[in-house]
PDB file of C-alpha atoms in Angstrom:
ATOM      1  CA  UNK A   1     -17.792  22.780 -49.568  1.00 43.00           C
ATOM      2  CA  UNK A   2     -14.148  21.825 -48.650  1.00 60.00           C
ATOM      3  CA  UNK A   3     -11.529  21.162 -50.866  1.00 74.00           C
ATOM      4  CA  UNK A   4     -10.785  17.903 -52.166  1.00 89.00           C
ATOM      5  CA  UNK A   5      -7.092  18.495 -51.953  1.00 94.00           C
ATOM      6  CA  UNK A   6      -4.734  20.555 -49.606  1.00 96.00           C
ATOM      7  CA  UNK A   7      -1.161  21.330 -51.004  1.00 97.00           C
ATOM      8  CA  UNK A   8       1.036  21.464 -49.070  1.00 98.00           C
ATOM      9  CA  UNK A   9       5.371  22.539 -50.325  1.00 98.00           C
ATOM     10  CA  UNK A  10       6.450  19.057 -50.129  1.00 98.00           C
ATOM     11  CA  UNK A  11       3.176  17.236 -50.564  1.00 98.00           C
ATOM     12  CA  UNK A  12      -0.552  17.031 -51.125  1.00 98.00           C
ATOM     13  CA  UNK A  13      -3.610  15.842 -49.111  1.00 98.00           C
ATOM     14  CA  UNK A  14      -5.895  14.585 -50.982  1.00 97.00           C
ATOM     15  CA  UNK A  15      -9.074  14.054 -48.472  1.00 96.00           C
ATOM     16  CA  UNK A  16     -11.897  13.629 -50.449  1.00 94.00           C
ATOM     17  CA  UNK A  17     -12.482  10.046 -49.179  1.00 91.00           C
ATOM     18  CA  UNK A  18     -11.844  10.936 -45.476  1.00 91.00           C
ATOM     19  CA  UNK A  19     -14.044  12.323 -42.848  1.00 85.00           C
ATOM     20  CA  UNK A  20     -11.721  14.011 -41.084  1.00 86.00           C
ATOM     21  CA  UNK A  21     -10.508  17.083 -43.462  1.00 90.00           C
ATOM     22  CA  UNK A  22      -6.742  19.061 -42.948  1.00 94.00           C
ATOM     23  CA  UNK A  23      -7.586  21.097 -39.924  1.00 93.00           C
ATOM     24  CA  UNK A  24      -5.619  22.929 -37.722  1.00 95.00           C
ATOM     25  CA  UNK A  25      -5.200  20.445 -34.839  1.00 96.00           C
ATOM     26  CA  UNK A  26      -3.717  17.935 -36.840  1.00 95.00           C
ATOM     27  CA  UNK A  27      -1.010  20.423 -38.538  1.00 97.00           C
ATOM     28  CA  UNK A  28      -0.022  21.981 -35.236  1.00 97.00           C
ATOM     29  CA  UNK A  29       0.711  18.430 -34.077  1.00 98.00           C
ATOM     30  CA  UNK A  30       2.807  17.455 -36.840  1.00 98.00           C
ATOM     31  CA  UNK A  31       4.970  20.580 -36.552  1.00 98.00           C
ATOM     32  CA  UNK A  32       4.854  20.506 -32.971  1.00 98.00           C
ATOM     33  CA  UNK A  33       5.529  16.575 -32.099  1.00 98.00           C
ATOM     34  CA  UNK A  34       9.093  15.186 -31.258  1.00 98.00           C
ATOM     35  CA  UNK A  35      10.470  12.375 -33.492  1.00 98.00           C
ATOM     36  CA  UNK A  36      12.842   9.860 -33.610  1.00 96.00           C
ATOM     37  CA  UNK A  37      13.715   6.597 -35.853  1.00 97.00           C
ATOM     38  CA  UNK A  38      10.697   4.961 -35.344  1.00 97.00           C
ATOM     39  CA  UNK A  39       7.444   6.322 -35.496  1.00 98.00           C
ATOM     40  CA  UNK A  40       3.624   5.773 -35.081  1.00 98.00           C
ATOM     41  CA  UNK A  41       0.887   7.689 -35.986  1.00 98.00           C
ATOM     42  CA  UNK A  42      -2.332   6.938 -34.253  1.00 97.00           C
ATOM     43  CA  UNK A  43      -5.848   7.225 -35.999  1.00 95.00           C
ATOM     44  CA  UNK A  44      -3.718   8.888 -39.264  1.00 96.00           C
ATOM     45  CA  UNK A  45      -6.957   9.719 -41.255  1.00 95.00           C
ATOM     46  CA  UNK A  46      -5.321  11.358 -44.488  1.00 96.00           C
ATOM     47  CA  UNK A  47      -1.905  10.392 -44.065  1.00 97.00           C
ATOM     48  CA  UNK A  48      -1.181  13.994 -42.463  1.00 97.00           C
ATOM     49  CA  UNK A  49       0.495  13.595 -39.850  1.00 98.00           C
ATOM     50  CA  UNK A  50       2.284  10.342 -40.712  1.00 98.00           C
ATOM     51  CA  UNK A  51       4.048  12.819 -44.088  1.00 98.00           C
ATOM     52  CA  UNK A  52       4.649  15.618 -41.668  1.00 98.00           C
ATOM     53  CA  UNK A  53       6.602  13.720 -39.289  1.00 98.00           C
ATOM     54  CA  UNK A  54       8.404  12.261 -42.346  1.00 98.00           C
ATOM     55  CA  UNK A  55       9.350  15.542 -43.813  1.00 98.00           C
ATOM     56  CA  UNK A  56      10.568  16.714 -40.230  1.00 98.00           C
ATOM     57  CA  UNK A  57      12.500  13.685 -39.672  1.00 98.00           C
ATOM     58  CA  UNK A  58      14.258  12.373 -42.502  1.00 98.00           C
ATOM     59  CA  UNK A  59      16.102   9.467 -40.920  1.00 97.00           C
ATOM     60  CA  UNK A  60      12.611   8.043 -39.524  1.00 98.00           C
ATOM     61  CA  UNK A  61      10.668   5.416 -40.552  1.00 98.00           C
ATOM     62  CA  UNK A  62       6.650   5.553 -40.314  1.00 98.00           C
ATOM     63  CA  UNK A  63       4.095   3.750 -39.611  1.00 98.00           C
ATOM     64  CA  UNK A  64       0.671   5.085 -39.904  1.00 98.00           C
ATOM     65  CA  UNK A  65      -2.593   2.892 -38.377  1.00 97.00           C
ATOM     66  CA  UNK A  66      -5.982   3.849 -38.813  1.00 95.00           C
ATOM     67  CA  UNK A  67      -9.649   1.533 -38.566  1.00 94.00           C
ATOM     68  CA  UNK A  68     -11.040   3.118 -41.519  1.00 94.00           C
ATOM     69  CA  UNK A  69     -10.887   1.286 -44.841  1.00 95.00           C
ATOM     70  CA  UNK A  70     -11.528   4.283 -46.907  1.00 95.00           C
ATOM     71  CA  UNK A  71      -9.125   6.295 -44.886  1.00 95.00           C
ATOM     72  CA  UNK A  72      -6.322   3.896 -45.165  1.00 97.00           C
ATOM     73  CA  UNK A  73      -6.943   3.766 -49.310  1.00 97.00           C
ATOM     74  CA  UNK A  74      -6.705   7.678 -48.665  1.00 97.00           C
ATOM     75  CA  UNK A  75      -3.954   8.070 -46.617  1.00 97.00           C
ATOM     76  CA  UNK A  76      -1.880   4.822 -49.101  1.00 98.00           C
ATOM     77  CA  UNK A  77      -2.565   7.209 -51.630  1.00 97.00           C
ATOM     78  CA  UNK A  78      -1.337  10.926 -50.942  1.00 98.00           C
ATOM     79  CA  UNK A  79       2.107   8.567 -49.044  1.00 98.00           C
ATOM     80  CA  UNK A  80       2.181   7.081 -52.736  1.00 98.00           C
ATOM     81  CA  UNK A  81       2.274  10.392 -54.575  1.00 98.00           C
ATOM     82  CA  UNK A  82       4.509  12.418 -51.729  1.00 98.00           C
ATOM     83  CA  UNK A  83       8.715  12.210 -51.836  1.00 98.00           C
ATOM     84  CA  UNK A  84       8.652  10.044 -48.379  1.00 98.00           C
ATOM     85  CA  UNK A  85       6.591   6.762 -49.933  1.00 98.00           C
ATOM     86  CA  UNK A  86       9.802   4.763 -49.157  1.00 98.00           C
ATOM     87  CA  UNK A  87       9.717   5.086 -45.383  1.00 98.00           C
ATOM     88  CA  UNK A  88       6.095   5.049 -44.650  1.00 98.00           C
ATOM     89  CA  UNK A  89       3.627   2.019 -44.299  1.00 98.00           C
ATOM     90  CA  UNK A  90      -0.223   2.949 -44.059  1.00 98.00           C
ATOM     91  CA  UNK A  91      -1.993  -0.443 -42.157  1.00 97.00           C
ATOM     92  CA  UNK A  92      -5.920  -0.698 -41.921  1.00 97.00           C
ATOM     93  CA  UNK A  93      -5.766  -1.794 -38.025  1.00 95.00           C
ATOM     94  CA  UNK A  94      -7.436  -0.759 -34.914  1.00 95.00           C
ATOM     95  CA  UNK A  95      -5.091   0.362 -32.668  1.00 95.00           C
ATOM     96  CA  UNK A  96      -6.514  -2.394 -30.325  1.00 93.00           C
ATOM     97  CA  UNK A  97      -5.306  -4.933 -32.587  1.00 94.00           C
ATOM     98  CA  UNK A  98      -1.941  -3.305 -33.673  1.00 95.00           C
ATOM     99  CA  UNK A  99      -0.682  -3.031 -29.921  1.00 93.00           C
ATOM    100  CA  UNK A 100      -2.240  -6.825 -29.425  1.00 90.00           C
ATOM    101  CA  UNK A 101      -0.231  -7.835 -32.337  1.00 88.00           C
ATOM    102  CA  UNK A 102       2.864  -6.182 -31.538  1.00 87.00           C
ATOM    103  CA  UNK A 103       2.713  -6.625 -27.168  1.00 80.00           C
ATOM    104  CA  UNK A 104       3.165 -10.936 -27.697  1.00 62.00           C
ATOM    105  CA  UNK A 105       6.727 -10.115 -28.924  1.00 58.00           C
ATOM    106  CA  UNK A 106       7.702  -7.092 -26.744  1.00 53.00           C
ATOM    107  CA  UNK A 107       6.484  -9.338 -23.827  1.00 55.00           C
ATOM    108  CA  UNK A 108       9.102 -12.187 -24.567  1.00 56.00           C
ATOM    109  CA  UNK A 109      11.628  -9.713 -26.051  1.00 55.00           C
ATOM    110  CA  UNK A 110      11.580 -11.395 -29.580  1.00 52.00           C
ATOM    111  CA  UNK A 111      13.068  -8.643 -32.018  1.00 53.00           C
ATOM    112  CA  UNK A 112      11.269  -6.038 -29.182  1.00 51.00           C
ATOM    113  CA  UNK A 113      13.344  -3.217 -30.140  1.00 51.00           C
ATOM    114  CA  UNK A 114      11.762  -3.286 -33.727  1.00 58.00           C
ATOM    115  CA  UNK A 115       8.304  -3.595 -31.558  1.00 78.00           C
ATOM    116  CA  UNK A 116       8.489  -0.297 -30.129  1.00 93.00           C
ATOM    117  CA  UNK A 117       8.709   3.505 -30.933  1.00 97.00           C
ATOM    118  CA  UNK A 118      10.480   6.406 -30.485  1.00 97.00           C
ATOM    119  CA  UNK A 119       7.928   8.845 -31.191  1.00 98.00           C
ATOM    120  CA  UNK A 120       4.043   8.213 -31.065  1.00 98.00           C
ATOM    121  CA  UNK A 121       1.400  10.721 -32.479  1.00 98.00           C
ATOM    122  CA  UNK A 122      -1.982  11.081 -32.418  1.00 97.00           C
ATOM    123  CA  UNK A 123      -4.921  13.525 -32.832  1.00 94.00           C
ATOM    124  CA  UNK A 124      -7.320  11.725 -30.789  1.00 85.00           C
ATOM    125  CA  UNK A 125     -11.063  11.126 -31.235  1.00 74.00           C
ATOM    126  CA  UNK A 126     -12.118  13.207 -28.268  1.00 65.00           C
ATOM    127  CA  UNK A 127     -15.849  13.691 -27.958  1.00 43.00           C
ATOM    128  CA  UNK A 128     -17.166  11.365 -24.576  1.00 44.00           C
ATOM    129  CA  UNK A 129     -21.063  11.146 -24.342  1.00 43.00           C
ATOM    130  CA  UNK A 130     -21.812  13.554 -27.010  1.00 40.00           C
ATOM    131  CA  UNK A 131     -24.423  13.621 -29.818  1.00 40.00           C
ATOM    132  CA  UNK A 132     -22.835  11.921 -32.643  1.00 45.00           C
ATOM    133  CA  UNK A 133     -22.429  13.017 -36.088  1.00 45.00           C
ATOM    134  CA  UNK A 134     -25.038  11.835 -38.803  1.00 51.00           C
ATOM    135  CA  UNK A 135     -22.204  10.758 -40.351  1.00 49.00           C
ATOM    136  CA  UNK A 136     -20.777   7.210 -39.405  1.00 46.00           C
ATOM    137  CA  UNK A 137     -17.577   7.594 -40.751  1.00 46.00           C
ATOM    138  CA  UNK A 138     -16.932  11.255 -39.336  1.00 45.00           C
ATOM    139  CA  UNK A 139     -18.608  10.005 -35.955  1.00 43.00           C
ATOM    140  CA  UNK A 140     -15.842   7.192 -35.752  1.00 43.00           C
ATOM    141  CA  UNK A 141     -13.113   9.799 -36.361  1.00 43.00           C
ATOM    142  CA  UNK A 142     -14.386  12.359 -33.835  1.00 45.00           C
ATOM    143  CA  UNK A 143     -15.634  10.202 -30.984  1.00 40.00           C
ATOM    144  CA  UNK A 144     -14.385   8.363 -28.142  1.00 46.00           C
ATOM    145  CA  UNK A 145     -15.977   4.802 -28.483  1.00 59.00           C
ATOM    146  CA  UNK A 146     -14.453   2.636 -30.372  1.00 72.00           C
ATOM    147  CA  UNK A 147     -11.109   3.989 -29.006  1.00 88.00           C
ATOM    148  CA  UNK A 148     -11.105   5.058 -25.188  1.00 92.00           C
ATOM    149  CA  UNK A 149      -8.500   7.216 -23.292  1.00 94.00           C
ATOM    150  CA  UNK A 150      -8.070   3.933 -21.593  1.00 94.00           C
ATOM    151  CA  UNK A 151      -7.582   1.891 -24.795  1.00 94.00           C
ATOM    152  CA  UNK A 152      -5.404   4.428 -26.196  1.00 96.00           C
ATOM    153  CA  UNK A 153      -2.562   4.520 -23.182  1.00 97.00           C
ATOM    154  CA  UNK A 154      -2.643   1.148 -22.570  1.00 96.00           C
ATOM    155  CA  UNK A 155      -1.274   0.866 -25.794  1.00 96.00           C
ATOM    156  CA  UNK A 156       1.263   3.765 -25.739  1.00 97.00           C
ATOM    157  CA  UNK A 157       2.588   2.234 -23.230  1.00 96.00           C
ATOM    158  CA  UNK A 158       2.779  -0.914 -24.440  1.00 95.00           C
ATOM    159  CA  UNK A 159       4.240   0.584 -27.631  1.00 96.00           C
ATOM    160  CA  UNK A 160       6.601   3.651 -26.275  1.00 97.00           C
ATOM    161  CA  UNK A 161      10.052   2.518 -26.555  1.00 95.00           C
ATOM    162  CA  UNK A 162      11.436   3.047 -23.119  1.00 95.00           C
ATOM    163  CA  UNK A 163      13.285   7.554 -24.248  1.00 94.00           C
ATOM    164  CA  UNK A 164      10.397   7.631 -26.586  1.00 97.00           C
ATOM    165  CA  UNK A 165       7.817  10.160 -26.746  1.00 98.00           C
ATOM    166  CA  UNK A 166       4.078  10.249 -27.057  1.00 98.00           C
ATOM    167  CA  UNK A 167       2.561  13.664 -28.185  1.00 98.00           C
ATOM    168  CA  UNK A 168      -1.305  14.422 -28.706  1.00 97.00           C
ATOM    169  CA  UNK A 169      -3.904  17.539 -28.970  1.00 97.00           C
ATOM    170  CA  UNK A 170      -6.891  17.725 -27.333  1.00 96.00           C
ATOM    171  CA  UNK A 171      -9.699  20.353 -26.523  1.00 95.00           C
ATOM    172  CA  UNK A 172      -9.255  22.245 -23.296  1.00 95.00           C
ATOM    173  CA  UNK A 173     -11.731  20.545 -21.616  1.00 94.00           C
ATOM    174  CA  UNK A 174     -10.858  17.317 -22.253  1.00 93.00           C
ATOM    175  CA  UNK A 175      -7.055  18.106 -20.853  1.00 96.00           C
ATOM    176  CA  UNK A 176      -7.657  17.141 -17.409  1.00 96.00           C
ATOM    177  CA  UNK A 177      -9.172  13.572 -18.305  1.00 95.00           C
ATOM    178  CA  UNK A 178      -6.248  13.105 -20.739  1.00 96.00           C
ATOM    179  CA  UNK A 179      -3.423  13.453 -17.968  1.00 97.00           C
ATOM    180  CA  UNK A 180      -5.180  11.372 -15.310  1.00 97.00           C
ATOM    181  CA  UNK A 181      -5.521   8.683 -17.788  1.00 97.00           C
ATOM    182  CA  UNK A 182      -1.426   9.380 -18.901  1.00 98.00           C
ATOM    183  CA  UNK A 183      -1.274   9.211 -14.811  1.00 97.00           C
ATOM    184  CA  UNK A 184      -2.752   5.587 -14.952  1.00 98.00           C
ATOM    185  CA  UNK A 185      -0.690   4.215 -17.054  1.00 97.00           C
ATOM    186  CA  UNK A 186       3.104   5.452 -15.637  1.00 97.00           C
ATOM    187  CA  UNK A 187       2.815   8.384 -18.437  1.00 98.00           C
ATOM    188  CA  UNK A 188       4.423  11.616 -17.123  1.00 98.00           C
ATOM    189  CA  UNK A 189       3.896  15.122 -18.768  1.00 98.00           C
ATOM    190  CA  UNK A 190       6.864  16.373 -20.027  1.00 98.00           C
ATOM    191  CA  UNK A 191       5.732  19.002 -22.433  1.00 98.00           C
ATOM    192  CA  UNK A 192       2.662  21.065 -22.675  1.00 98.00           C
ATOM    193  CA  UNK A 193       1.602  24.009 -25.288  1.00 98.00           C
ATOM    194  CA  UNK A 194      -1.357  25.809 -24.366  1.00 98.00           C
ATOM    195  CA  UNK A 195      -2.719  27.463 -27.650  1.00 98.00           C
ATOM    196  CA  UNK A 196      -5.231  30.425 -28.481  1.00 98.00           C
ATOM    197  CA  UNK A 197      -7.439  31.234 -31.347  1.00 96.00           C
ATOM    198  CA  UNK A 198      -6.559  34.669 -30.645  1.00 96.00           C
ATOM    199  CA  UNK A 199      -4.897  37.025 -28.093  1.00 96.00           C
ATOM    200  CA  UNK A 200      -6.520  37.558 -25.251  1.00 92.00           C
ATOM    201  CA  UNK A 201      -8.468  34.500 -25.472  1.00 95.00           C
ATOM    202  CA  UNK A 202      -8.138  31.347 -23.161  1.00 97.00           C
ATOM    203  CA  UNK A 203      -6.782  28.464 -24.366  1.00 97.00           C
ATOM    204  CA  UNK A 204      -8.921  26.325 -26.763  1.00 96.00           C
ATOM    205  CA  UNK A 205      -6.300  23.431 -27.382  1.00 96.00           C
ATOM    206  CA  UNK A 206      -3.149  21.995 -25.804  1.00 98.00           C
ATOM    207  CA  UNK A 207      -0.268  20.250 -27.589  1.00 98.00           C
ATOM    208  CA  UNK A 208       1.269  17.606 -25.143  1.00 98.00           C
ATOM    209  CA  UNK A 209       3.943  15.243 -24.799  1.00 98.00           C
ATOM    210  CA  UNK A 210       4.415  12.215 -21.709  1.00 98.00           C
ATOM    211  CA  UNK A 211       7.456   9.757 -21.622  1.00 98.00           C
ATOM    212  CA  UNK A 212       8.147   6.956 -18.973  1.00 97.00           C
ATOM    213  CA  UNK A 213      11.054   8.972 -17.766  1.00 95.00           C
ATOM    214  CA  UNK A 214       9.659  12.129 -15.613  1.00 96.00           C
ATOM    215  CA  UNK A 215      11.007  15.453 -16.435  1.00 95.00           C
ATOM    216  CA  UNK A 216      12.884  17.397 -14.083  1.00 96.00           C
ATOM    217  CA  UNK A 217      10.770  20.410 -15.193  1.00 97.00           C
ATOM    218  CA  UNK A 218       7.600  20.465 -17.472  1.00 98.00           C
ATOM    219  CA  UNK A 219       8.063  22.476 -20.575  1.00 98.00           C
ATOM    220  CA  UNK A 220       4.913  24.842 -20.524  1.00 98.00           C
ATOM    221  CA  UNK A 221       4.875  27.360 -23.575  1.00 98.00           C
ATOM    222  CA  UNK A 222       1.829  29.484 -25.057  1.00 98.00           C
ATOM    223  CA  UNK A 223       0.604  29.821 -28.649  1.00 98.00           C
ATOM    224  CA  UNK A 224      -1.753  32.169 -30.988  1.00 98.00           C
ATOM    225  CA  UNK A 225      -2.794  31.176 -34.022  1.00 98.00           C
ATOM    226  CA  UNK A 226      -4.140  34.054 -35.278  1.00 97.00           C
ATOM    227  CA  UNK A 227      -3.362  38.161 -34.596  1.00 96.00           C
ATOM    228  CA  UNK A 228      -6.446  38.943 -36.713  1.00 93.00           C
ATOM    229  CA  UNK A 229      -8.982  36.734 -38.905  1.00 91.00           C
ATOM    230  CA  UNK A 230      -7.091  35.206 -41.559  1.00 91.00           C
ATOM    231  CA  UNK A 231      -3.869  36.575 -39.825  1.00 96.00           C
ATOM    232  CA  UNK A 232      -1.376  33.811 -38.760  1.00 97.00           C
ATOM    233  CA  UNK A 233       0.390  35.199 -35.583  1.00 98.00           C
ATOM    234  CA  UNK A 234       4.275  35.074 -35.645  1.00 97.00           C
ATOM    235  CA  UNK A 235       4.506  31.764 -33.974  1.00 98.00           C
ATOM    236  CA  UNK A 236       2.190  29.639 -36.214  1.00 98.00           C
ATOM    237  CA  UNK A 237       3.536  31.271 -38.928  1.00 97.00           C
ATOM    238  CA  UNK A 238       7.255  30.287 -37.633  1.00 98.00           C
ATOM    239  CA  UNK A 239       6.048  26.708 -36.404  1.00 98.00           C
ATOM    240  CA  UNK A 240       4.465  25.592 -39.584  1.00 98.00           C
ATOM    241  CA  UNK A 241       7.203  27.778 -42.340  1.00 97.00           C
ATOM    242  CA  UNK A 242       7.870  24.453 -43.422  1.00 97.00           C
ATOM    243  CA  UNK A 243       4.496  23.376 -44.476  1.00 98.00           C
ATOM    244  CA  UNK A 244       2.136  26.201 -45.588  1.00 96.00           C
ATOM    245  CA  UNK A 245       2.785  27.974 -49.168  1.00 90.00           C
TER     246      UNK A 245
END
């Protein structure tokens, strides 16, 4: 039975009323992302992600989206307990109707600069024409229905202010689909982390990051997460010093 709490040094996840529990994914992601001023976190479950990019960036302000009801009352909660309540806003919205909401007044440029972001995360529901969890809430977290790879960049880039960053983690085998859908939609790759449960082992996950603006040259770097069982390698440890006790 997991937890009903994760501490971390600067806050606590309480995640007792959420399907999705602290995993890996989601903390690489928030240690790995970009920031800036503005920022949106996508699907934010717990609040995880939306606390680590306010502990990273001190100068942003967050806002944290999520279709859930239960989630949201989660994620209000561990935000309302944490030393960065003041700069981040949990809303119960689908994406679908956040980016609706938001696209009438970047469309006519009325306050659009408040409209947009300069960082967008997400850890994506990524299973496509899979069984589905027993579970309704955990099969709306984990799968791809209610919010598509379609849905999804048509939104980022409605949403992406135009230096702004939009950074993800998905399985390896859903990588390819990812991109050509960031291809669609005028995304380009400008950073990519392929990461390994172990040495010697083929990637399992990738971290990346697409902007408007192309990169002259694609960051590519490599990750372990562990040396050993229970061992964090040298660069998990060193990405995520500023989280883990």
């Amino acid at each position: 039975m997991k937890n009903s709490f994760f501490q971390f040094k600067q806050f606590t996840i309480h995640q007792d009323r959420c399907a999705m529990k602290v995993g890996t994914d989601g903390t690489l992601l928030g240690a790995w992302a970009h920031g800036g001023s503005r920022v949106l976190d996508i699907g934010t479950g717990t609040g995880l992600l939306a606390l680590m990019m306010a502990q990273r960036f001190p100068a942003s302000q967050i806002t944290a989206i999520d279709i859930d009801c239960e989630a949201c009352v989660q994620a209000r909660q561990n935000v309302a307990l944490s030393p960065f309540s003041d700069r981040v806003e949990v809303l119960h919205k689908s994406l679908q109707q956040f980016c609706d909401e938001n696209a009438y007044s970047i469309d006519n440029q009325t306050d659009s600069l408040s409209r947009t972001f300069d960082a967008i995360v997400c850890n994506p529901p990524f299973f496509v024409n899979s069984l589905k969890a027993p579970d309704a809430q955990r099969s709306i977290a984990r799968h791809a229905d209610t919010l598509t790879y379609a849905q999804l960049f048509r939104a980022v880039s409605i949403l992406l202010s135009p230096r702004g960053e939009f950074s993800a983690i998905v399985p390896f085998d859903c990588r390819e689909a990812f991109m050509a859908e960031a291809f669609l939609h005028a995304l380009h790759l400008v950073r990519l982390c392929a990461v390994s449960t172990t040495p010697n082992r083929p990637p399992r996950r990738y971290l990346l990051s697409f902007s408007r603006q192309p990169a002259s040259e694609v960051e590519r770097t490599e990750g372990v997460i562990q040396t050993a069982p229970n061992v964090r390698s040298p660069w998990y440890q060193h990405l995520t010093a500023d989280f883990y006790l």
